[in-house]
Coordinates of C-alpha atoms in Angstrom, one line a residue:
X24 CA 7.6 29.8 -13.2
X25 CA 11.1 30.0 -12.1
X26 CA 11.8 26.6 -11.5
X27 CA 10.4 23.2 -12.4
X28 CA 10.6 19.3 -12.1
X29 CA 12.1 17.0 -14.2
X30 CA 9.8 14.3 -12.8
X31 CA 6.7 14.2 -10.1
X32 CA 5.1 11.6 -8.4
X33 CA 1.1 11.0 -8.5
X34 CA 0.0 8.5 -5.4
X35 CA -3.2 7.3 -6.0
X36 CA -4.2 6.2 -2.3
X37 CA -8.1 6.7 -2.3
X38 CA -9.3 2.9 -2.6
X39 CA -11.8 1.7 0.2
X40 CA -10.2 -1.8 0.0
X41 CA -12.9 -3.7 0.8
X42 CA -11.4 -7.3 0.9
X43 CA -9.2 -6.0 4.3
X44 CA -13.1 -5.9 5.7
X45 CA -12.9 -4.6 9.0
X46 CA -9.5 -3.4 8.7
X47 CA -10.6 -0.8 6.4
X48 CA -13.8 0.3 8.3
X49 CA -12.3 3.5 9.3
X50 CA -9.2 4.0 7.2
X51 CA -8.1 3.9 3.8
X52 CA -6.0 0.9 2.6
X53 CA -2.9 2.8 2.2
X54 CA -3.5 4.0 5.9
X55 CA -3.5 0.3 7.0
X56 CA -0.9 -0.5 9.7
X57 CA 2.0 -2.7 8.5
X58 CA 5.3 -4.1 9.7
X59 CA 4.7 -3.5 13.6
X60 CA 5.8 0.3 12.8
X61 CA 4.4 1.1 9.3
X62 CA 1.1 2.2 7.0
X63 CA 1.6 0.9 3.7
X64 CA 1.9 4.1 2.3
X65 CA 5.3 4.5 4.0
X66 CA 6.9 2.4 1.1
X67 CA 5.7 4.4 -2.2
X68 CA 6.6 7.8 0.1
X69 CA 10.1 6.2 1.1
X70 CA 11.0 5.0 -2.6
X71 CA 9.9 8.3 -3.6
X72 CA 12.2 10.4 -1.1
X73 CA 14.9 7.6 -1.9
X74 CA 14.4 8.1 -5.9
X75 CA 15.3 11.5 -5.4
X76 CA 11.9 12.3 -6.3
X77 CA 10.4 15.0 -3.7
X78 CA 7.1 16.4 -5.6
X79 CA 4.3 13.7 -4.7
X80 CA 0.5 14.4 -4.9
X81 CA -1.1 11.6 -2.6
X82 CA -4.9 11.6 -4.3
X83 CA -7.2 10.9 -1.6
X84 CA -11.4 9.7 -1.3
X85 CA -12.2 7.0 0.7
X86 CA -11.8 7.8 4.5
X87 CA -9.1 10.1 4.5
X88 CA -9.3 11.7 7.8
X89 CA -6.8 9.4 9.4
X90 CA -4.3 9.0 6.0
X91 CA -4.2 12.9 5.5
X92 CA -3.3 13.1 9.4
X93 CA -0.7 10.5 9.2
X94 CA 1.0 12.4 6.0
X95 CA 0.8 15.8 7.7
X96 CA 3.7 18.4 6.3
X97 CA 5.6 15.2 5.1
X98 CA 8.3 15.6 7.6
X99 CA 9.2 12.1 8.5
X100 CA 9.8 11.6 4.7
X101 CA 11.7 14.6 4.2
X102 CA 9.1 16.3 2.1
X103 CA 8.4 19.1 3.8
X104 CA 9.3 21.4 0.7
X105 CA 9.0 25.4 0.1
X106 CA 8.8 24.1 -3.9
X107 CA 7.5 20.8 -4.4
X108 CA 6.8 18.6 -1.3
X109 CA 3.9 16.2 -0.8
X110 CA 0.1 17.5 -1.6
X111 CA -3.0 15.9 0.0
X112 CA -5.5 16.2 -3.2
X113 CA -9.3 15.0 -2.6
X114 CA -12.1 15.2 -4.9
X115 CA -13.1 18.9 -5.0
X116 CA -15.9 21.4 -6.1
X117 CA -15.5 23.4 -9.2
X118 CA -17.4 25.9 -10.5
X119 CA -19.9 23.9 -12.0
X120 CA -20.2 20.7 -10.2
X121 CA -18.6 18.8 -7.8
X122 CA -17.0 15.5 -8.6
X123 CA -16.1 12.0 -6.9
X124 CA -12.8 10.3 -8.7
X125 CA -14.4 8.0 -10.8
X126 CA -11.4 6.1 -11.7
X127 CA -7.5 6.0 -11.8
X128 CA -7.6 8.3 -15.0
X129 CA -10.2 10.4 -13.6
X130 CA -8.6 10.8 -10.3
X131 CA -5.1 12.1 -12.5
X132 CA -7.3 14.1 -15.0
X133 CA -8.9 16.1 -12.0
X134 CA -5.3 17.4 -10.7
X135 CA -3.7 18.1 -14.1
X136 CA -3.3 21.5 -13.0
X137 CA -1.5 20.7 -10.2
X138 CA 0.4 18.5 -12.3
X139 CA 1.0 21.8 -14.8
X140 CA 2.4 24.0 -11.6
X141 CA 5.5 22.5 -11.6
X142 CA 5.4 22.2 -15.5
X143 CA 7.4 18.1 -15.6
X144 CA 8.9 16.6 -18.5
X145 CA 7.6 13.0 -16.9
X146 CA 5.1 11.9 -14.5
X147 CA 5.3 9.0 -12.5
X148 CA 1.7 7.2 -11.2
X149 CA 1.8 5.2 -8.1
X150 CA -0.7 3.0 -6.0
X151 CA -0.7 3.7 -2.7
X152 CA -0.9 -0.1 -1.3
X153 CA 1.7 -2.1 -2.4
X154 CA 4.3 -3.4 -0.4
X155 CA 8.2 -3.0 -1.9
X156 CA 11.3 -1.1 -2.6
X157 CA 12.3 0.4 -5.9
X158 CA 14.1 3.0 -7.4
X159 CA 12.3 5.1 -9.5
X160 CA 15.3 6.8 -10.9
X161 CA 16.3 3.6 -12.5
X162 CA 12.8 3.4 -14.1
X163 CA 12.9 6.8 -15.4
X164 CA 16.4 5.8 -17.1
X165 CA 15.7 3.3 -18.6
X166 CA 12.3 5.2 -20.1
X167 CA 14.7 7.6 -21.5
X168 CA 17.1 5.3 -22.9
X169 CA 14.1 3.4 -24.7
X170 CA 12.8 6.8 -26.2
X171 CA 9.7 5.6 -24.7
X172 CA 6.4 7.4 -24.4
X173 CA 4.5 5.4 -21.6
X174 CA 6.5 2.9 -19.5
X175 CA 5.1 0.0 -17.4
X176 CA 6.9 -1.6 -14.4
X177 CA 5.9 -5.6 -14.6
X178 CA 7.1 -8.4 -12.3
X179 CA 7.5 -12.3 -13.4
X180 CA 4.7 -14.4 -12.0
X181 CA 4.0 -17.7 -11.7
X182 CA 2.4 -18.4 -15.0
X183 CA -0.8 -20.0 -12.9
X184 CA -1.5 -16.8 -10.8
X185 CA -1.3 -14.8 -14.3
X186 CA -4.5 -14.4 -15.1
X187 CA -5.4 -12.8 -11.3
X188 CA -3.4 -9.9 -13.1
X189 CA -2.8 -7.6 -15.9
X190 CA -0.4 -8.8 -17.9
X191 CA 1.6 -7.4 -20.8
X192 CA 3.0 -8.7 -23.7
X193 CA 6.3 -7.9 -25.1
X194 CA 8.6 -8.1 -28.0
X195 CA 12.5 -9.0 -27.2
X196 CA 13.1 -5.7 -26.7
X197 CA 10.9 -5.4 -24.1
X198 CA 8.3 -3.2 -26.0
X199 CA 4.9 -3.6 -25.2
X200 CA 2.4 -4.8 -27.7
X201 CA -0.7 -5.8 -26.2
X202 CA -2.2 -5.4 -22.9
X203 CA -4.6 -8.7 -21.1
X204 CA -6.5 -7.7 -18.4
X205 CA -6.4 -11.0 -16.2
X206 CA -6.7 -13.3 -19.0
X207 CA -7.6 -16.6 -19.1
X208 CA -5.2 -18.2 -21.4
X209 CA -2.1 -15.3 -20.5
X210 CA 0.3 -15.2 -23.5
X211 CA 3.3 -14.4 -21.2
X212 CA 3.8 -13.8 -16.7
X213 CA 4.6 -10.0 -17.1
X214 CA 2.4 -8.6 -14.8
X215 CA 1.4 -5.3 -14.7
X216 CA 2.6 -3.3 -11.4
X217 CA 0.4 -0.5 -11.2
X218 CA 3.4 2.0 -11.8
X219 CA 3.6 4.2 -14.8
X220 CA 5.8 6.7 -16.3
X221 CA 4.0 9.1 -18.7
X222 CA 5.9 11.9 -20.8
X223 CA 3.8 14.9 -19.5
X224 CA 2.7 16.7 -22.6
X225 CA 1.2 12.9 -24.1
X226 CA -0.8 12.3 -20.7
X227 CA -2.3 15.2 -20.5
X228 CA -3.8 14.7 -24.1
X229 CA -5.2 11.5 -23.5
X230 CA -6.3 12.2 -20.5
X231 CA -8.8 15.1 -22.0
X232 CA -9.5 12.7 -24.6
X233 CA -10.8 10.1 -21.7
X234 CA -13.1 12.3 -20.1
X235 CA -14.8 13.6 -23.5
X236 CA -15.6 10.1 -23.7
X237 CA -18.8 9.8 -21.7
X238 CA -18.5 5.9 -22.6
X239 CA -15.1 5.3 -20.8
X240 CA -14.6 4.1 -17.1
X241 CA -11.8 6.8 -17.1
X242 CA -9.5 3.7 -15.6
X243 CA -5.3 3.3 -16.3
X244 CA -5.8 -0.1 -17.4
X245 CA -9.2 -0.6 -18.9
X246 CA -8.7 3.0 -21.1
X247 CA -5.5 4.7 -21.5
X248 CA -3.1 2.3 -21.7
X249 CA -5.5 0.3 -24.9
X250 CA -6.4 3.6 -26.5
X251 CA -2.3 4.2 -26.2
X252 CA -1.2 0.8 -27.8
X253 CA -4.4 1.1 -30.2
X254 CA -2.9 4.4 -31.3
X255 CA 0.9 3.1 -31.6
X256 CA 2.2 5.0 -28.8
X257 CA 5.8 3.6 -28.0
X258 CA 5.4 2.1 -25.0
X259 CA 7.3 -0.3 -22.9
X260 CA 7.8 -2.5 -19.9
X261 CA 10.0 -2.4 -17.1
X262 CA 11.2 -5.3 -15.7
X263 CA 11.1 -5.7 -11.9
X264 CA 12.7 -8.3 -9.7
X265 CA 12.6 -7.7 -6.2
X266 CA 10.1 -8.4 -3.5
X267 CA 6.3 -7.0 -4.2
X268 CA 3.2 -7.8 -2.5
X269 CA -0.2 -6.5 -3.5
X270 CA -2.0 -6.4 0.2
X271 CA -5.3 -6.1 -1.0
X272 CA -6.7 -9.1 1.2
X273 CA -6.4 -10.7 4.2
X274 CA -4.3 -13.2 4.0
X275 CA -1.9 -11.5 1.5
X276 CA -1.4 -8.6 4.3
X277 CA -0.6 -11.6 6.8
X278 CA 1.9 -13.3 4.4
X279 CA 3.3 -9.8 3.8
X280 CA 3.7 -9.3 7.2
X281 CA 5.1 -12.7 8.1
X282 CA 7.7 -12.2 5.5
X283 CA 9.7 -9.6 7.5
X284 CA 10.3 -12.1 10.3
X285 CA 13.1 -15.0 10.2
X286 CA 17.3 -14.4 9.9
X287 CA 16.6 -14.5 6.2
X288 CA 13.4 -12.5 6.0
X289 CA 11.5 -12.4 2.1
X290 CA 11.5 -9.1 2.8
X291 CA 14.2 -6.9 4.2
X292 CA 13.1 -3.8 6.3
X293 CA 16.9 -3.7 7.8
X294 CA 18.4 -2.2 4.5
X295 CA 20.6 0.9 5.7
X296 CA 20.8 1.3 1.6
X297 CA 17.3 1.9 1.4
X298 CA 15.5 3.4 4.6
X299 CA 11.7 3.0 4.7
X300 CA 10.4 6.2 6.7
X301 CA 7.5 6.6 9.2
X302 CA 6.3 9.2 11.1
X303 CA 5.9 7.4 15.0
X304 CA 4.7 8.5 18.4
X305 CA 6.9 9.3 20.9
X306 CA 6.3 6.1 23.1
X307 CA 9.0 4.8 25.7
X308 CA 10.9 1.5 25.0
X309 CA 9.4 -1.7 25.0
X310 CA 9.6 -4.0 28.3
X311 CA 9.9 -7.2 28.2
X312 CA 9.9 -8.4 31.6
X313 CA 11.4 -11.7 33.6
X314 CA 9.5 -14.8 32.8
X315 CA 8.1 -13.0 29.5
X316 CA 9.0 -15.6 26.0
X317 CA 9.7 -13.5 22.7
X318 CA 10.1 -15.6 19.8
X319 CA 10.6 -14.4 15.9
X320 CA 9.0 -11.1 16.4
X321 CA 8.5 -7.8 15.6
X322 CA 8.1 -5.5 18.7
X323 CA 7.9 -2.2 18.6
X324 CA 7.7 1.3 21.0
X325 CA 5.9 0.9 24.3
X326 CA 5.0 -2.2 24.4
X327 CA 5.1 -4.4 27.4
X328 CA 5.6 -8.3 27.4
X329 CA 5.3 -10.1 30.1
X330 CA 3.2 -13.8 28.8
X331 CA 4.3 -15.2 25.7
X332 CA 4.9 -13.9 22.0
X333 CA 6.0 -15.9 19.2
X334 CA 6.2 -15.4 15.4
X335 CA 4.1 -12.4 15.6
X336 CA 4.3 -8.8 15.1
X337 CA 3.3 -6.4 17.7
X338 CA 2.6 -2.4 16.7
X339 CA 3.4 1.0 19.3
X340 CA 2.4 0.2 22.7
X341 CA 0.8 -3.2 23.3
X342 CA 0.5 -4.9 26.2
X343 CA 0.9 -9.0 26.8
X344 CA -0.4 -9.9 29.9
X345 CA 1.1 -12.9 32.1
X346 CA -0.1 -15.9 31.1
X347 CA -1.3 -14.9 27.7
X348 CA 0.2 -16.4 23.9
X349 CA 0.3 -14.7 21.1
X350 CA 0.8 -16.5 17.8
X351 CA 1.3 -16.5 14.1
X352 CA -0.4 -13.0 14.5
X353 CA -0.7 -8.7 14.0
X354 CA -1.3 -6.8 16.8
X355 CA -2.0 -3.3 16.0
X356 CA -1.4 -0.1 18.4
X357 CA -2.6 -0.1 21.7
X358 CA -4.0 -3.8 21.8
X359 CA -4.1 -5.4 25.3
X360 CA -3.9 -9.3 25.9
X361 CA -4.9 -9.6 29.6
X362 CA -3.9 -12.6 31.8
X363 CA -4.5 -16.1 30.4
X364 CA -5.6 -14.9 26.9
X365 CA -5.0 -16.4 23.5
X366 CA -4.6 -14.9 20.2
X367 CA -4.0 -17.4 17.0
X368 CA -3.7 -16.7 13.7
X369 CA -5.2 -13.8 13.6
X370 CA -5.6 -9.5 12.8
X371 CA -6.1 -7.5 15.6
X372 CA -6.2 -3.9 15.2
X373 CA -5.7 -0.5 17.4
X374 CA -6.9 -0.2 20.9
X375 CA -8.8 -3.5 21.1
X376 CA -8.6 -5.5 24.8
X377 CA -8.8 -8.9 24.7
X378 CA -10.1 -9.8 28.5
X379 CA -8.9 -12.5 30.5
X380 CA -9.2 -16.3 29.2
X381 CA -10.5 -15.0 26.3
X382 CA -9.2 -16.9 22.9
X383 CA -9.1 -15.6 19.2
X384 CA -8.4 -17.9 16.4
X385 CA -9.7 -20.6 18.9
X386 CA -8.2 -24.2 17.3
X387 CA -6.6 -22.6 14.6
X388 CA -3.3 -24.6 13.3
X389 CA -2.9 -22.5 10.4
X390 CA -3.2 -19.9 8.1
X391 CA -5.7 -20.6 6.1
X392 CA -8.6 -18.8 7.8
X393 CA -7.3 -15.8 9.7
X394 CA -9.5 -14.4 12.4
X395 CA -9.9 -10.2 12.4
X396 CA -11.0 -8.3 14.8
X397 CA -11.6 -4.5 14.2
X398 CA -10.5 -1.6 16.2
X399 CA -11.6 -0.1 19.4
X400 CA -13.5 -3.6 20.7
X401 CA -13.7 -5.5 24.0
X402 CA -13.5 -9.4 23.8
X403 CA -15.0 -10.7 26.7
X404 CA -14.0 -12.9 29.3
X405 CA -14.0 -16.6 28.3
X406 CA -15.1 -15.6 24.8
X407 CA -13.9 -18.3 21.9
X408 CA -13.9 -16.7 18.5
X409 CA -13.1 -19.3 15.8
X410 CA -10.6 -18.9 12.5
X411 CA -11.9 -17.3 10.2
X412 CA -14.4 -15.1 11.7
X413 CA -14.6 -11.2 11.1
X414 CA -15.7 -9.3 14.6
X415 CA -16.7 -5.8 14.1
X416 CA -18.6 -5.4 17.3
X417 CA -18.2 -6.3 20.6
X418 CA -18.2 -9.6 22.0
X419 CA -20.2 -10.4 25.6
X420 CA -19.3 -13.7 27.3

């Protein structure tokens, strides 16, 4: 091979994510919509492409159809590559049987040939639904600097949300010495990211040691990374400090959502520094018509307001009626609010019509029980759904 890659990318974006419920019917997590304009796979593509880092295999199982459309070529990302690029990889039939992923190390082990055509010095493991901005580069620096073998990327929790996590303990000089998978009693609040840089050559070998186990769960966390510090591989953690958000349930994809609004938002989308890339239809303006209120939203393409919208964000081509309110919520593509309508503290995803009078999230005054509504549904006239409820069907008056 004439050329090759210092470093590639390995997205692991396969995951059902069944605690988004009805959000995930028909998509994979990292194909859930985000940020009025987003999937959540946007942000590990974008760091990528920002990190310099243009060779990513996205690994794909769970409902792929609509996440491997979404990726396509990788244009909007700018990895569209002759050499390189991004790689849709789903489980696939060998010559002697076919296999499902079975876990994170499975998943990796199954494409370590794809991994060997481009012959890296490191490889860099992703999840694909996580919501932040992070440069790579800086991680794969500071791996070299430390002579490491295996580096982690951690973020400082609150020491009483520790045990929810991995969590990694560390001597001063940030080398990794044992590894708690959510522990009870947590010796320290570095919490394990989900991000790894491997030196190739290493990886590969315990990843064929993994899968002659038949007694492993061929999983990142529960296998390699143990058998690693079991072994003395020199391994250590990164430390992270900016905004992340694990969006694997409903009301951490609401907060994550709600953090982008505000003049001071949690979470800065704005960032010329750091562009997050999408790929987005080509839909007209929004309209936001006389008498219409707007208040601390996100609005995107297409849309047309003309009732009432406040601290919510609002996805490609949604439509407000007169006389309806939209609060504290999502509103995914191609949702319609019709006249007199009311929509609190709630999920609403792509192409559903709420009819006339209708109200979701009916007495909700906060979010503590947010009300989801799946795609493609008709909420009937005069219908009251209360907070907290999870409509997959439709709903008759």
């Amino acid at each position: 091979m004439l050329n090759k890659k210092e470093c590639i990318a390995m997205l692991l974006a396969g995951g059902q994510g069944s605690r988004l419920y009805a959000l995930t019917n028909n998509v994979a997590k990292p194909a859930v919509s985000y940020g009025a304009k987003y999937k959540i796979i946007d942000f590990p593509l974008s760091n990528c492409v920002n990190s310099n880092i243009d060779t990513v295999g996205v690994l794909t199982q769970y409902q792929p159809l609509e996440l491997n459309e979404y990726i396509g070529n990788g244009q909007p990302w700018d990895l569209d590559r002759t050499f390189g690029g991004v790689h849709i990889l789903p489980p696939y039939q060998g010559k002697k049987k076919t296999t499902w992923y079975r876990g994170t190390a499975n998943a990796i082990y199954q494409n370590i040939n794809f991994i060997k055509r481009y012959n890296p010095e490191y490889v860099l493991i992703l999840s694909g639904d996580h919501i932040y901005k992070m440069d790579y580069n800086k991680m794969l620096e500071f791996h070299k600097a430390k002579g490491s073998e295996a580096t982690i990327a951690v973020i400082d929790v609150d020491i009483k949300e520790a045990s929810r996590f991995g969590i990694m303990n560390t001597l001063e000089d940030g080398r990794i010495y044992e590894f708690e998978e959510k522990p009870a009693n947590p010796k320290s609040t570095n919490a394990s990211m989900g991000i790894y840089i491997f030196n190739a050559k290493m990886l590969y070998k315990y990843l064929e040691a993994d899968e002659a186990d038949e007694n492993s769960k061929n999983d990142f966390g529960k296998n390699i990374i143990p058998k690693m510090l079991e072994d003395g591989i020199k391994m250590y953690a990164y430390q992270f400090s900016g905004y992340w958000k694990d969006v694997g349930t409903i009301s951490s994809l609401w907060e994550a959502n709600m953090d982008l609004l505000g003049e001071k938002p949690n979470f800065d989308i704005f960032d010329k520094s750091w562009k997050i890339y999408s790929r987005n239809d080509p839909y007209p303006p929004q309209i936001i018509t006389e008498g219409a209120t707007v208040n601390n939203s996100l609005i995107t393409v297409g849309s047309l307001i003309e009732g009432t919208v406040i601290n919510s964000l609002l996805g490609a081509n949604v439509k407000v009626r007169k006389g309806a309110v939209v609060r504290n919520s999502l509103l995914y593509d191609g949702v319609e609010i019709r006249e007199g309508a009311t929509v609190d503290y709630s999920i609403i995803a792509e192409n559903t019509i709420v009819k006339k009078n209708a109200h979701v999230g009916y007495g909700a005054i906060d979010s503590k029980k947010i009300t989801v509504v799946a795609s493609d549904l008709k909420i009937e006239h005069n219908v009251k759904i209360l907070p907290g409820e999870m409509v997959e069907k439709d709903i008759k008056e």
